PDB file of C-alpha atoms in Angstrom:
ATOM      1  CA  MET A  65      -2.949 -29.642  -6.617  1.00 75.00           C
ATOM      2  CA  ILE A  66      -0.546 -26.375  -6.518  1.00 87.00           C
ATOM      3  CA  LYS A  67      -2.861 -22.802  -7.386  1.00 93.00           C
ATOM      4  CA  ARG A  68      -1.399 -20.750  -9.926  1.00 95.00           C
ATOM      5  CA  LYS A  69       0.074 -17.714  -8.069  1.00 97.00           C
ATOM      6  CA  VAL A  70      -1.654 -13.727  -8.751  1.00 98.00           C
ATOM      7  CA  VAL A  71       0.202 -11.133  -7.795  1.00 98.00           C
ATOM      8  CA  VAL A  72      -1.535  -7.825  -7.132  1.00 98.00           C
ATOM      9  CA  LEU A  73       0.369  -4.355  -6.567  1.00 97.00           C
ATOM     10  CA  THR A  74      -2.374  -2.336  -5.068  1.00 97.00           C
ATOM     11  CA  GLY A  75      -2.238   1.513  -4.974  1.00 93.00           C
ATOM     12  CA  ALA A  76      -4.198   5.107  -3.734  1.00 90.00           C
ATOM     13  CA  GLY A  77      -7.105   4.054  -6.083  1.00 92.00           C
ATOM     14  CA  ILE A  78      -7.825   1.080  -4.605  1.00 95.00           C
ATOM     15  CA  SER A  79      -8.562   2.531  -1.025  1.00 95.00           C
ATOM     16  CA  ALA A  80     -10.137   5.820  -2.375  1.00 92.00           C
ATOM     17  CA  GLU A  81     -13.354   3.859  -3.218  1.00 93.00           C
ATOM     18  CA  SER A  82     -13.414   3.384   0.768  1.00 96.00           C
ATOM     19  CA  GLY A  83     -13.248   6.897   1.143  1.00 92.00           C
ATOM     20  CA  LEU A  84      -9.425   7.407   1.831  1.00 91.00           C
ATOM     21  CA  LYS A  85      -7.915  10.389   0.347  1.00 77.00           C
ATOM     22  CA  THR A  86      -4.608   9.654  -2.129  1.00 64.00           C
ATOM     23  CA  PHE A  87      -1.847  10.317  -0.978  1.00 61.00           C
ATOM     24  CA  ARG A  88      -0.433  13.069  -3.342  1.00 57.00           C
ATOM     25  CA  ASP A  89      -4.013  15.165  -5.168  1.00 53.00           C
ATOM     26  CA  ALA A  90      -1.996  17.378  -8.408  1.00 53.00           C
ATOM     27  CA  ASP A  91      -1.101  20.340  -5.968  1.00 53.00           C
ATOM     28  CA  GLY A  92       1.538  18.889  -4.440  1.00 54.00           C
ATOM     29  CA  LEU A  93      -1.465  18.398  -1.218  1.00 58.00           C
ATOM     30  CA  TRP A  94      -2.628  15.440   1.220  1.00 71.00           C
ATOM     31  CA  GLU A  95      -5.409  16.387   3.229  1.00 73.00           C
ATOM     32  CA  GLY A  96      -4.833  19.631   3.200  1.00 78.00           C
ATOM     33  CA  TYR A  97      -0.890  19.281   4.080  1.00 85.00           C
ATOM     34  CA  ASP A  98       2.111  19.871   2.355  1.00 87.00           C
ATOM     35  CA  VAL A  99       3.444  16.548   1.963  1.00 86.00           C
ATOM     36  CA  MET A 100       7.512  17.514   2.451  1.00 89.00           C
ATOM     37  CA  GLU A 101       6.288  18.852   6.181  1.00 92.00           C
ATOM     38  CA  VAL A 102       4.554  15.984   7.328  1.00 93.00           C
ATOM     39  CA  ALA A 103       6.124  12.614   5.447  1.00 93.00           C
ATOM     40  CA  THR A 104       9.822  12.995   5.843  1.00 95.00           C
ATOM     41  CA  PRO A 105      12.629  12.576   8.778  1.00 97.00           C
ATOM     42  CA  GLU A 106      13.545  16.537   8.388  1.00 97.00           C
ATOM     43  CA  ALA A 107      10.261  17.579   9.261  1.00 97.00           C
ATOM     44  CA  TRP A 108      10.166  14.432  12.674  1.00 97.00           C
ATOM     45  CA  LEU A 109      12.674  16.436  13.436  1.00 97.00           C
ATOM     46  CA  ARG A 110      11.523  20.298  12.606  1.00 97.00           C
ATOM     47  CA  ASN A 111       8.369  19.577  14.300  1.00 97.00           C
ATOM     48  CA  PRO A 112       7.356  16.333  15.883  1.00 97.00           C
ATOM     49  CA  GLU A 113       3.876  17.652  17.098  1.00 97.00           C
ATOM     50  CA  LEU A 114       2.673  17.987  13.509  1.00 96.00           C
ATOM     51  CA  VAL A 115       3.904  14.742  12.262  1.00 97.00           C
ATOM     52  CA  GLN A 116       2.501  12.839  14.980  1.00 97.00           C
ATOM     53  CA  ARG A 117      -1.137  15.436  15.039  1.00 96.00           C
ATOM     54  CA  PHE A 118      -1.196  14.469  11.006  1.00 95.00           C
ATOM     55  CA  TYR A 119      -1.320  11.254  11.027  1.00 96.00           C
ATOM     56  CA  ASN A 120      -3.187  10.180  14.217  1.00 97.00           C
ATOM     57  CA  GLU A 121      -5.673  12.044  12.363  1.00 94.00           C
ATOM     58  CA  ARG A 122      -5.196  10.146   9.291  1.00 94.00           C
ATOM     59  CA  ARG A 123      -5.084   6.661  10.809  1.00 96.00           C
ATOM     60  CA  LYS A 124      -9.189   7.878  12.641  1.00 96.00           C
ATOM     61  CA  GLN A 125      -9.503   7.746   9.376  1.00 94.00           C
ATOM     62  CA  VAL A 126      -8.129   3.895   8.056  1.00 96.00           C
ATOM     63  CA  LEU A 127      -9.801   3.295  11.566  1.00 97.00           C
ATOM     64  CA  ALA A 128     -14.017   4.274  10.556  1.00 96.00           C
ATOM     65  CA  ALA A 129     -12.850   3.355   6.812  1.00 97.00           C
ATOM     66  CA  THR A 130     -14.056  -0.014   5.710  1.00 98.00           C
ATOM     67  CA  PRO A 131     -13.474  -2.126   3.019  1.00 98.00           C
ATOM     68  CA  ASN A 132     -14.916  -2.235  -0.155  1.00 98.00           C
ATOM     69  CA  ALA A 133     -15.466  -5.026  -2.862  1.00 97.00           C
ATOM     70  CA  ALA A 134     -12.001  -4.922  -5.041  1.00 97.00           C
ATOM     71  CA  HIS A 135     -10.639  -5.584  -1.394  1.00 98.00           C
ATOM     72  CA  PHE A 136     -13.048  -8.416  -0.471  1.00 98.00           C
ATOM     73  CA  ALA A 137     -13.021 -10.108  -4.810  1.00 97.00           C
ATOM     74  CA  LEU A 138      -9.148  -9.939  -3.844  1.00 97.00           C
ATOM     75  CA  ALA A 139      -9.276 -11.876  -0.751  1.00 97.00           C
ATOM     76  CA  ALA A 140     -11.981 -14.133  -2.038  1.00 96.00           C
ATOM     77  CA  LEU A 141      -9.663 -15.056  -5.592  1.00 96.00           C
ATOM     78  CA  GLN A 142      -7.923 -16.932  -2.513  1.00 96.00           C
ATOM     79  CA  GLU A 143     -10.161 -19.806  -2.250  1.00 95.00           C
ATOM     80  CA  GLU A 144      -8.704 -20.496  -6.280  1.00 94.00           C
ATOM     81  CA  PHE A 145      -5.519 -18.690  -6.539  1.00 96.00           C
ATOM     82  CA  ASP A 146      -2.371 -18.207  -4.201  1.00 97.00           C
ATOM     83  CA  VAL A 147      -2.306 -14.856  -4.025  1.00 98.00           C
ATOM     84  CA  GLU A 148       0.218 -12.403  -3.332  1.00 98.00           C
ATOM     85  CA  ILE A 149      -0.665  -8.484  -2.492  1.00 98.00           C
ATOM     86  CA  ILE A 150       1.243  -5.727  -2.442  1.00 98.00           C
ATOM     87  CA  THR A 151       0.773  -2.999  -0.915  1.00 97.00           C
ATOM     88  CA  GLN A 152       1.781   1.015  -0.963  1.00 94.00           C
ATOM     89  CA  ASN A 153      -1.173   1.598   1.332  1.00 95.00           C
ATOM     90  CA  ILE A 154      -0.402   2.317   4.499  1.00 95.00           C
ATOM     91  CA  ASP A 155      -3.900   1.177   5.332  1.00 96.00           C
ATOM     92  CA  ASP A 156      -4.994  -2.416   6.716  1.00 97.00           C
ATOM     93  CA  LEU A 157      -7.833  -2.817   4.430  1.00 98.00           C
ATOM     94  CA  HIS A 158      -6.677  -5.886   2.644  1.00 98.00           C
ATOM     95  CA  GLU A 159      -6.072  -7.523   5.808  1.00 98.00           C
ATOM     96  CA  ARG A 160      -9.377  -6.838   7.235  1.00 98.00           C
ATOM     97  CA  ALA A 161     -11.339  -7.496   3.557  1.00 98.00           C
ATOM     98  CA  GLY A 162      -9.564 -11.057   4.688  1.00 98.00           C
ATOM     99  CA  SER A 163      -6.266 -10.624   2.315  1.00 98.00           C
ATOM    100  CA  LYS A 164      -3.706 -13.445   4.418  1.00 98.00           C
ATOM    101  CA  LYS A 165      -0.592 -12.100   1.910  1.00 98.00           C
ATOM    102  CA  VAL A 166      -0.041  -8.682   2.340  1.00 98.00           C
ATOM    103  CA  THR A 167       2.917  -6.994   2.327  1.00 98.00           C
ATOM    104  CA  HIS A 168       3.437  -3.212   3.111  1.00 98.00           C
ATOM    105  CA  LEU A 169       5.981  -1.204   0.959  1.00 96.00           C
ATOM    106  CA  HIS A 170       5.205   2.009   2.990  1.00 95.00           C
ATOM    107  CA  GLY A 171       4.521   0.384   6.065  1.00 97.00           C
ATOM    108  CA  VAL A 172       1.311   0.121   8.142  1.00 97.00           C
ATOM    109  CA  ILE A 173      -0.676   3.559  10.073  1.00 97.00           C
ATOM    110  CA  THR A 174      -2.276   0.789  12.621  1.00 97.00           C
ATOM    111  CA  TYR A 175       1.443   0.453  14.162  1.00 98.00           C
ATOM    112  CA  ALA A 176       3.966   2.838  15.466  1.00 98.00           C
ATOM    113  CA  GLN A 177       7.880   2.115  15.554  1.00 98.00           C
ATOM    114  CA  SER A 178      10.711   3.483  17.467  1.00 98.00           C
ATOM    115  CA  SER A 179      12.697   6.659  16.613  1.00 96.00           C
ATOM    116  CA  LYS A 180      15.831   5.805  16.726  1.00 95.00           C
ATOM    117  CA  ASN A 181      15.534   1.621  15.472  1.00 96.00           C
ATOM    118  CA  ALA A 182      13.116   1.342  12.470  1.00 93.00           C
ATOM    119  CA  SER A 183      13.126  -2.966  13.581  1.00 94.00           C
ATOM    120  CA  LEU A 184      11.057  -2.046  16.633  1.00 97.00           C
ATOM    121  CA  ILE A 185       7.203  -2.308  15.428  1.00 97.00           C
ATOM    122  CA  TYR A 186       4.169  -1.898  18.125  1.00 97.00           C
ATOM    123  CA  PRO A 187       0.723  -2.317  17.816  1.00 97.00           C
ATOM    124  CA  ILE A 188      -1.132   0.560  18.780  1.00 97.00           C
ATOM    125  CA  GLU A 189      -3.777   0.238  21.443  1.00 91.00           C
ATOM    126  CA  GLY A 190      -6.014   3.122  20.013  1.00 92.00           C
ATOM    127  CA  ASP A 191      -5.949   5.642  17.533  1.00 96.00           C
ATOM    128  CA  GLU A 192      -3.654   7.938  18.544  1.00 97.00           C
ATOM    129  CA  ILE A 193       0.071   7.625  19.423  1.00 98.00           C
ATOM    130  CA  LYS A 194       1.014  10.513  22.472  1.00 97.00           C
ATOM    131  CA  MET A 195       4.613  12.273  22.109  1.00 96.00           C
ATOM    132  CA  THR A 196       5.097  10.673  25.818  1.00 97.00           C
ATOM    133  CA  ASP A 197       4.848   6.799  24.286  1.00 97.00           C
ATOM    134  CA  VAL A 198       8.372   5.867  23.749  1.00 97.00           C
ATOM    135  CA  CYS A 199       9.986   2.331  22.674  1.00 97.00           C
ATOM    136  CA  GLU A 200      11.912   0.285  24.549  1.00 96.00           C
ATOM    137  CA  LEU A 201      14.774   2.419  24.053  1.00 96.00           C
ATOM    138  CA  GLY A 202      13.203   5.200  25.785  1.00 96.00           C
ATOM    139  CA  SER A 203      12.736   7.077  22.261  1.00 96.00           C
ATOM    140  CA  PRO A 204       9.625   8.774  21.199  1.00 97.00           C
ATOM    141  CA  LEU A 205       7.675   6.336  18.957  1.00 98.00           C
ATOM    142  CA  ARG A 206       6.770   7.728  15.524  1.00 98.00           C
ATOM    143  CA  PRO A 207       4.425   6.361  13.174  1.00 98.00           C
ATOM    144  CA  HIS A 208       5.376   2.754  11.066  1.00 98.00           C
ATOM    145  CA  VAL A 209       4.949   4.570   7.707  1.00 96.00           C
ATOM    146  CA  VAL A 210       7.860   5.046   5.025  1.00 96.00           C
ATOM    147  CA  TRP A 211       8.399   8.908   4.667  1.00 95.00           C
ATOM    148  CA  PHE A 212      10.492  10.627   1.688  1.00 91.00           C
ATOM    149  CA  GLY A 213      14.229  10.108   1.676  1.00 92.00           C
ATOM    150  CA  GLU A 214      14.019   6.610   3.800  1.00 95.00           C
ATOM    151  CA  ALA A 215      14.339   3.951   2.525  1.00 94.00           C
ATOM    152  CA  VAL A 216      12.445   1.019   1.749  1.00 95.00           C
ATOM    153  CA  PRO A 217      12.918  -2.155   3.176  1.00 93.00           C
ATOM    154  CA  MET A 218      10.108  -4.237   2.225  1.00 96.00           C
ATOM    155  CA  ILE A 219      11.334  -3.733  -1.882  1.00 96.00           C
ATOM    156  CA  GLU A 220      13.641  -6.307  -2.246  1.00 97.00           C
ATOM    157  CA  ILE A 221      11.724  -9.350  -0.552  1.00 97.00           C
ATOM    158  CA  ALA A 222       7.940  -7.756  -3.279  1.00 98.00           C
ATOM    159  CA  ALA A 223      10.756  -8.086  -5.879  1.00 97.00           C
ATOM    160  CA  LYS A 224      11.303 -11.489  -5.144  1.00 98.00           C
ATOM    161  CA  ILE A 225       7.418 -11.458  -4.897  1.00 98.00           C
ATOM    162  CA  CYS A 226       6.983 -10.275  -8.753  1.00 98.00           C
ATOM    163  CA  ALA A 227       9.113 -12.628 -10.418  1.00 97.00           C
ATOM    164  CA  LYS A 228       7.158 -15.452  -8.979  1.00 97.00           C
ATOM    165  CA  ALA A 229       3.837 -13.796 -10.545  1.00 98.00           C
ATOM    166  CA  ASP A 230       1.937 -16.632 -12.798  1.00 97.00           C
ATOM    167  CA  PHE A 231      -0.753 -13.542 -13.343  1.00 97.00           C
ATOM    168  CA  PHE A 232       0.330  -9.933 -12.775  1.00 97.00           C
ATOM    169  CA  VAL A 233      -2.289  -8.172 -11.468  1.00 97.00           C
ATOM    170  CA  LEU A 234      -2.214  -3.712 -11.023  1.00 96.00           C
ATOM    171  CA  ILE A 235      -4.635  -1.743  -9.868  1.00 96.00           C
ATOM    172  CA  GLY A 236      -5.003   1.795  -8.539  1.00 92.00           C
ATOM    173  CA  THR A 237      -1.244   3.150  -9.204  1.00 88.00           C
ATOM    174  CA  SER A 238      -0.296   5.938 -11.447  1.00 80.00           C
ATOM    175  CA  LEU A 239       3.133   4.290 -11.042  1.00 78.00           C
ATOM    176  CA  ALA A 240       4.888   7.566 -10.364  1.00 73.00           C
ATOM    177  CA  VAL A 241       6.109   6.456  -6.319  1.00 73.00           C
ATOM    178  CA  TYR A 242      10.129   4.883  -6.742  1.00 78.00           C
ATOM    179  CA  PRO A 243      11.122   1.997  -6.260  1.00 84.00           C
ATOM    180  CA  ALA A 244       7.728   0.348  -5.604  1.00 82.00           C
ATOM    181  CA  ALA A 245       7.183   1.693  -9.254  1.00 82.00           C
ATOM    182  CA  GLY A 246       9.807  -0.611 -10.344  1.00 90.00           C
ATOM    183  CA  LEU A 247       8.509  -2.917  -9.713  1.00 95.00           C
ATOM    184  CA  VAL A 248       6.515  -3.889 -12.926  1.00 93.00           C
ATOM    185  CA  HIS A 249       9.778  -4.553 -14.391  1.00 92.00           C
ATOM    186  CA  TYR A 250      10.520  -7.735 -11.784  1.00 95.00           C
ATOM    187  CA  VAL A 251       7.795  -9.726 -13.789  1.00 96.00           C
ATOM    188  CA  ARG A 252       8.353 -11.938 -16.300  1.00 96.00           C
ATOM    189  CA  SER A 253       7.434 -10.930 -19.720  1.00 94.00           C
ATOM    190  CA  LYS A 254       5.869 -14.498 -20.753  1.00 96.00           C
ATOM    191  CA  THR A 255       3.180 -14.133 -17.537  1.00 97.00           C
ATOM    192  CA  PRO A 256      -0.217 -12.089 -18.289  1.00 96.00           C
ATOM    193  CA  LYS A 257      -0.740  -8.311 -17.116  1.00 96.00           C
ATOM    194  CA  PHE A 258      -3.686  -6.353 -15.784  1.00 96.00           C
ATOM    195  CA  ILE A 259      -3.780  -3.080 -15.376  1.00 95.00           C
ATOM    196  CA  ILE A 260      -7.041  -1.867 -13.537  1.00 96.00           C
ATOM    197  CA  ASP A 261      -7.259   2.007 -13.266  1.00 93.00           C
ATOM    198  CA  PRO A 262      -9.256   4.894 -15.116  1.00 92.00           C
ATOM    199  CA  LYS A 263      -6.460   6.579 -16.177  1.00 89.00           C
ATOM    200  CA  ILE A 264      -3.839   3.799 -17.328  1.00 87.00           C
ATOM    201  CA  PRO A 265      -0.360   4.301 -16.521  1.00 81.00           C
ATOM    202  CA  GLU A 266       2.007   4.526 -19.519  1.00 79.00           C
ATOM    203  CA  ILE A 267       4.289   1.794 -19.150  1.00 80.00           C
ATOM    204  CA  GLY A 268       7.122   0.823 -21.409  1.00 75.00           C
ATOM    205  CA  GLY A 269       8.731  -2.678 -21.794  1.00 77.00           C
ATOM    206  CA  LEU A 270       5.911  -4.543 -20.932  1.00 82.00           C
ATOM    207  CA  SER A 271       3.662  -7.012 -22.777  1.00 86.00           C
ATOM    208  CA  ASN A 272       0.932  -9.486 -22.385  1.00 90.00           C
ATOM    209  CA  VAL A 273      -0.244  -6.366 -20.857  1.00 91.00           C
ATOM    210  CA  THR A 274      -4.970  -6.485 -20.731  1.00 94.00           C
ATOM    211  CA  LYS A 275      -5.834  -2.487 -19.997  1.00 94.00           C
ATOM    212  CA  ILE A 276      -9.098  -2.483 -17.882  1.00 95.00           C
ATOM    213  CA  SER A 277      -9.752   1.292 -18.160  1.00 95.00           C
ATOM    214  CA  LYS A 278     -12.221   1.475 -14.984  1.00 96.00           C
ATOM    215  CA  SER A 279     -12.556   1.820 -10.640  1.00 95.00           C
ATOM    216  CA  ALA A 280     -10.833  -0.838  -8.425  1.00 96.00           C
ATOM    217  CA  THR A 281     -14.586  -1.965  -7.994  1.00 96.00           C
ATOM    218  CA  GLU A 282     -15.270  -2.409 -11.172  1.00 96.00           C
ATOM    219  CA  GLY A 283     -12.340  -3.727 -12.668  1.00 96.00           C
ATOM    220  CA  VAL A 284     -11.586  -6.086 -10.341  1.00 95.00           C
ATOM    221  CA  ARG A 285     -14.982  -7.940 -11.431  1.00 94.00           C
ATOM    222  CA  ASP A 286     -14.081  -7.590 -14.902  1.00 94.00           C
ATOM    223  CA  LEU A 287     -10.437  -9.460 -13.853  1.00 95.00           C
ATOM    224  CA  LEU A 288     -12.360 -12.237 -12.379  1.00 91.00           C
ATOM    225  CA  ASN A 289     -13.160 -13.636 -15.522  1.00 89.00           C
ATOM    226  CA  TYR A 290     -10.299 -12.693 -17.254  1.00 90.00           C
ATOM    227  CA  LEU A 291      -9.281 -14.859 -14.481  1.00 88.00           C
ATOM    228  CA  LYS A 292     -11.301 -18.035 -14.682  1.00 77.00           C
ATOM    229  CA  PHE A 293     -10.852 -18.562 -18.189  1.00 54.00           C
TER     230      PHE A 293
END
């Protein structure tokens, strides 16, 4: 029997319940840093040591964190549905919970990439990239993270996944970051859509929407009841 496809787009809200800070707080800071000073190509050129240190610290936090009930519930959903997760998050909590199909829009912090050729990607041994670590071309390694001002290479693949959804679920994202925010508009109008967040984002032009104004862990429990009707 062919399983129905559930496509889930997750944001910082699902990782926050595992103790990871959201990418950008209301004051524009991330862990006390101006994001423009640590999350742009210009920041890397200006002060690579600061950027490297910042992401090394974030990586340690990710490795110390554990998946929460929402991550595990989405993984368990694979028993009955063809589940594809598209995440804006740079952590690997979905994979550690057992999800098999995960598309990372903004990279994965547990990997490094060449600062010369972004297609050269390497798993990180341990929790740090050292400034002396280089790729096979001899260029310094940097975090495998999409920074502001850089292209999002997985966006077209993600759009095609969204277009095939039988059910579409949005969890823990304010839809403030593009192009990820535009993915909702690739979902077919007849497809049932679920939005899980304590603060439901304003989305125009969507139909068949069920709003679940709860945290990720609480809202996913409600989602399971809807999907198993």
